[in-house]
Amino acid sequence: EAQGFLQCAACLGSSFAVETIDIVWQHTKMTNADAIKAETGTEELLMTMVEENYFESPEENKYRWIHDKIQQAASSLIEEESRASFRRSIGEILYEELSENKMEACLFEVANLLNTDITGVTNIEYAKIYLMAAEKARDISAFDKCSDYALKGISMLPSDKWDSHPDLAVKLYSLAAETEGFLGRHSQMEIYCREV
């Protein structure tokens, strides 16, 4: 039970809110009832993890890993073959369950959890998340991350994007072009501009 809890927490980044880990843990317990025989509540597990020096609580309802190596060790407990799908499922849980305000606060974490190697898949909801993350990254001048999120959002669009989702396509391609310009990659910027 503790191992499963640590695996979930490891996917949430270096710090997380009680509400976030609770959503993930409760959902994980329900979907993996056979794999995780969990009877301990989230609050009790968090207190145990603080006592055992895995987490610390710098402020009320917030926790963070004592050290990044501990987080990495917990992450390594997830089997290599299923790590990407495990992380993606946690991203999907958070996307479905978090309120709009909470989603905004942990938008990068959700986008990064969903940002696992998915090739040949179109998903408009993912494209929208990547657009929001790209816009947020641009607003804080994190242009490399903005470029990554915009590119991932573009990859989630269907082949008929200009007919089925023109507004989303224009926003993603325009943002990608703008960001490439900021990064000085003008040939890539021109490719995105020609597409629009």
CSV table of C-alpha atoms in Angstrom, one decimal:
chain,number,residue,atom,x,y,z
A,1,GLU,CA,0.0,0.0,0.0
A,2,ALA,CA,2.8,2.5,0.9
A,3,GLN,CA,4.7,1.6,-2.2
A,4,GLY,CA,1.6,2.3,-4.4
A,5,PHE,CA,1.1,5.6,-2.6
A,6,LEU,CA,4.7,6.6,-3.2
A,7,GLN,CA,4.5,5.7,-6.8
A,8,CYS,CA,1.5,7.9,-7.3
A,9,ALA,CA,3.1,10.8,-5.4
A,10,ALA,CA,6.3,10.4,-7.5
A,11,CYS,CA,4.4,11.2,-10.6
A,12,LEU,CA,3.1,14.5,-9.2
A,13,GLY,CA,6.4,16.3,-9.1
A,14,SER,CA,8.5,17.6,-6.3
A,15,SER,CA,5.6,19.0,-4.4
A,16,PHE,CA,1.8,18.5,-4.4
A,17,ALA,CA,-1.4,19.5,-2.6
A,18,VAL,CA,-3.3,17.1,-0.4
A,19,GLU,CA,-6.3,17.4,-2.7
A,20,THR,CA,-4.3,16.3,-5.7
A,21,ILE,CA,-2.7,13.2,-4.1
A,22,ASP,CA,-6.1,12.3,-2.6
A,23,ILE,CA,-7.8,12.4,-6.0
A,24,VAL,CA,-5.1,10.3,-7.6
A,25,TRP,CA,-4.9,7.8,-4.7
A,26,GLN,CA,-8.6,7.3,-4.3
A,27,HIS,CA,-9.0,6.7,-8.1
A,28,THR,CA,-6.0,4.4,-8.2
A,29,LYS,CA,-7.4,2.4,-5.3
A,30,MET,CA,-10.7,2.0,-7.1
A,31,THR,CA,-9.3,1.0,-10.4
A,32,ASN,CA,-6.6,-1.3,-9.0
A,33,ALA,CA,-8.6,-2.9,-6.2
A,34,ASP,CA,-6.9,-6.3,-6.8
A,35,ALA,CA,-3.4,-4.8,-7.0
A,36,ILE,CA,-3.7,-2.4,-4.1
A,37,LYS,CA,-5.4,-3.6,-0.9
A,38,ALA,CA,-5.6,-0.1,0.5
A,39,GLU,CA,-7.4,0.5,3.8
A,40,THR,CA,-5.4,3.5,5.0
A,41,GLY,CA,-6.7,7.0,4.1
A,42,THR,CA,-4.7,9.6,2.3
A,43,GLU,CA,-4.2,11.8,5.4
A,44,GLU,CA,-2.9,8.9,7.4
A,45,LEU,CA,-0.5,7.8,4.7
A,46,LEU,CA,0.8,11.3,4.3
A,47,MET,CA,1.5,11.5,8.1
A,48,THR,CA,3.3,8.2,8.0
A,49,MET,CA,5.4,9.3,5.0
A,50,VAL,CA,6.3,12.5,6.9
A,51,GLU,CA,7.3,10.4,10.0
A,52,GLU,CA,9.4,8.1,7.8
A,53,ASN,CA,11.1,11.1,6.2
A,54,TYR,CA,9.8,10.7,2.6
A,55,PHE,CA,7.8,14.0,2.7
A,56,GLU,CA,7.8,17.2,4.6
A,57,SER,CA,4.9,19.7,4.9
A,58,PRO,CA,6.2,23.3,4.4
A,59,GLU,CA,2.7,24.7,4.7
A,60,GLU,CA,-0.8,23.4,5.4
A,61,ASN,CA,-2.2,21.0,2.9
A,62,LYS,CA,1.1,21.0,0.9
A,63,TYR,CA,3.7,18.3,0.8
A,64,ARG,CA,7.1,17.9,-0.9
A,65,TRP,CA,9.7,15.2,-1.2
A,66,ILE,CA,12.5,15.5,1.4
A,67,HIS,CA,15.0,14.9,-1.5
A,68,ASP,CA,14.7,14.5,-5.2
A,69,LYS,CA,16.6,11.2,-5.0
A,70,ILE,CA,13.8,9.8,-2.8
A,71,GLN,CA,11.3,10.8,-5.5
A,72,GLN,CA,13.4,9.2,-8.2
A,73,ALA,CA,13.6,6.0,-6.1
A,74,ALA,CA,9.8,5.9,-5.7
A,75,SER,CA,9.4,6.5,-9.4
A,76,SER,CA,11.8,3.6,-10.2
A,77,LEU,CA,9.4,1.3,-8.3
A,78,ILE,CA,7.0,1.6,-11.3
A,79,GLU,CA,7.8,-1.1,-13.8
A,80,GLU,CA,9.6,0.3,-16.8
A,81,GLU,CA,7.1,-1.3,-19.3
A,82,SER,CA,4.1,0.4,-17.7
A,83,ARG,CA,5.7,3.7,-16.5
A,84,ALA,CA,4.4,5.8,-19.5
A,85,SER,CA,0.9,4.4,-19.3
A,86,PHE,CA,0.9,4.8,-15.4
A,87,ARG,CA,1.9,8.5,-15.7
A,88,ARG,CA,-0.6,9.1,-18.5
A,89,SER,CA,-3.4,7.6,-16.5
A,90,ILE,CA,-2.6,9.9,-13.5
A,91,GLY,CA,-2.6,12.8,-15.9
A,92,GLU,CA,-6.0,11.8,-17.2
A,93,ILE,CA,-7.3,11.4,-13.7
A,94,LEU,CA,-6.2,14.9,-12.8
A,95,TYR,CA,-7.6,16.3,-16.0
A,96,GLU,CA,-11.0,14.8,-15.4
A,97,GLU,CA,-11.2,15.4,-11.6
A,98,LEU,CA,-9.6,18.8,-10.9
A,99,SER,CA,-11.6,22.0,-10.9
A,100,GLU,CA,-10.7,24.7,-13.4
A,101,ASN,CA,-8.8,26.7,-10.8
A,102,LYS,CA,-6.9,23.7,-9.5
A,103,MET,CA,-6.1,22.6,-13.1
A,104,GLU,CA,-4.6,26.0,-13.8
A,105,ALA,CA,-2.3,25.7,-10.7
A,106,CYS,CA,-0.9,22.4,-11.8
A,107,LEU,CA,-1.3,22.7,-15.6
A,108,PHE,CA,2.4,21.9,-16.4
A,109,GLU,CA,2.3,18.8,-14.2
A,110,VAL,CA,-0.9,17.5,-16.0
A,111,ALA,CA,0.6,18.3,-19.4
A,112,ASN,CA,3.9,16.6,-18.5
A,113,LEU,CA,2.0,13.5,-17.3
A,114,LEU,CA,0.1,13.3,-20.5
A,115,ASN,CA,3.2,14.1,-22.5
A,116,THR,CA,4.4,10.5,-22.8
A,117,ASP,CA,5.3,8.9,-26.0
A,118,ILE,CA,2.0,8.7,-27.8
A,119,THR,CA,2.5,8.4,-31.5
A,120,GLY,CA,-0.2,8.2,-34.1
A,121,VAL,CA,-2.9,9.2,-31.7
A,122,THR,CA,-5.2,12.2,-32.1
A,123,ASN,CA,-6.9,13.7,-29.0
A,124,ILE,CA,-8.5,17.1,-29.1
A,125,GLU,CA,-8.7,17.3,-25.3
A,126,TYR,CA,-5.0,16.7,-25.0
A,127,ALA,CA,-4.3,19.3,-27.7
A,128,LYS,CA,-6.3,21.8,-25.7
A,129,ILE,CA,-4.3,21.1,-22.5
A,130,TYR,CA,-1.0,21.5,-24.5
A,131,LEU,CA,-2.3,24.8,-25.9
A,132,MET,CA,-3.1,26.0,-22.4
A,133,ALA,CA,0.3,24.9,-21.1
A,134,ALA,CA,2.1,26.5,-24.1
A,135,GLU,CA,0.3,29.8,-23.5
A,136,LYS,CA,1.2,29.7,-19.8
A,137,ALA,CA,4.9,28.8,-20.7
A,138,ARG,CA,5.0,31.7,-23.2
A,139,ASP,CA,3.6,34.1,-20.6
A,140,ILE,CA,6.5,33.3,-18.2
A,141,SER,CA,9.0,33.4,-21.1
A,142,ALA,CA,9.7,29.6,-21.0
A,143,PHE,CA,10.0,29.5,-24.7
A,144,ASP,CA,11.6,26.0,-25.0
A,145,LYS,CA,8.8,24.5,-23.0
A,146,CYS,CA,6.2,26.6,-24.9
A,147,SER,CA,7.6,25.1,-28.2
A,148,ASP,CA,7.5,21.6,-26.8
A,149,TYR,CA,3.9,21.9,-25.6
A,150,ALA,CA,2.8,23.6,-28.9
A,151,LEU,CA,4.4,20.8,-31.0
A,152,LYS,CA,2.8,18.1,-28.8
A,153,GLY,CA,-0.6,19.9,-29.2
A,154,ILE,CA,-0.1,20.0,-33.0
A,155,SER,CA,0.7,16.3,-33.0
A,156,MET,CA,-2.6,15.6,-31.3
A,157,LEU,CA,-4.7,17.2,-34.0
A,158,PRO,CA,-6.4,15.1,-36.6
A,159,SER,CA,-5.3,15.2,-40.2
A,160,ASP,CA,-8.4,17.2,-41.1
A,161,LYS,CA,-7.6,19.8,-38.4
A,162,TRP,CA,-8.3,22.8,-40.7
A,163,ASP,CA,-11.8,21.6,-41.3
A,164,SER,CA,-12.7,20.0,-38.0
A,165,HIS,CA,-10.8,22.2,-35.5
A,166,PRO,CA,-9.7,25.4,-37.3
A,167,ASP,CA,-9.6,27.7,-34.2
A,168,LEU,CA,-7.5,25.2,-32.2
A,169,ALA,CA,-5.2,24.6,-35.2
A,170,VAL,CA,-4.6,28.3,-35.8
A,171,LYS,CA,-3.8,29.0,-32.1
A,172,LEU,CA,-1.4,26.1,-31.9
A,173,TYR,CA,0.4,26.8,-35.2
A,174,SER,CA,0.5,30.6,-34.5
A,175,LEU,CA,1.9,30.0,-31.0
A,176,ALA,CA,4.5,27.6,-32.3
A,177,ALA,CA,5.6,30.0,-35.0
A,178,GLU,CA,5.8,32.9,-32.5
A,179,THR,CA,7.8,30.8,-30.1
A,180,GLU,CA,10.2,29.6,-32.8
A,181,GLY,CA,10.8,33.2,-33.7
A,182,PHE,CA,11.6,34.1,-30.1
A,183,LEU,CA,14.1,31.2,-30.0
A,184,GLY,CA,15.7,32.3,-33.3
A,185,ARG,CA,14.7,29.2,-35.2
A,186,HIS,CA,13.4,31.1,-38.2
A,187,SER,CA,13.3,28.1,-40.6
A,188,GLN,CA,11.0,26.2,-38.2
A,189,MET,CA,8.9,29.4,-37.7
A,190,GLU,CA,8.4,29.7,-41.5
A,191,ILE,CA,7.2,26.1,-41.7
A,192,TYR,CA,4.5,26.8,-39.1
A,193,CYS,CA,3.6,30.1,-40.8
A,194,ARG,CA,3.2,28.4,-44.1
A,195,GLU,CA,0.8,25.9,-42.5
A,196,VAL,CA,-1.5,28.6,-41.3
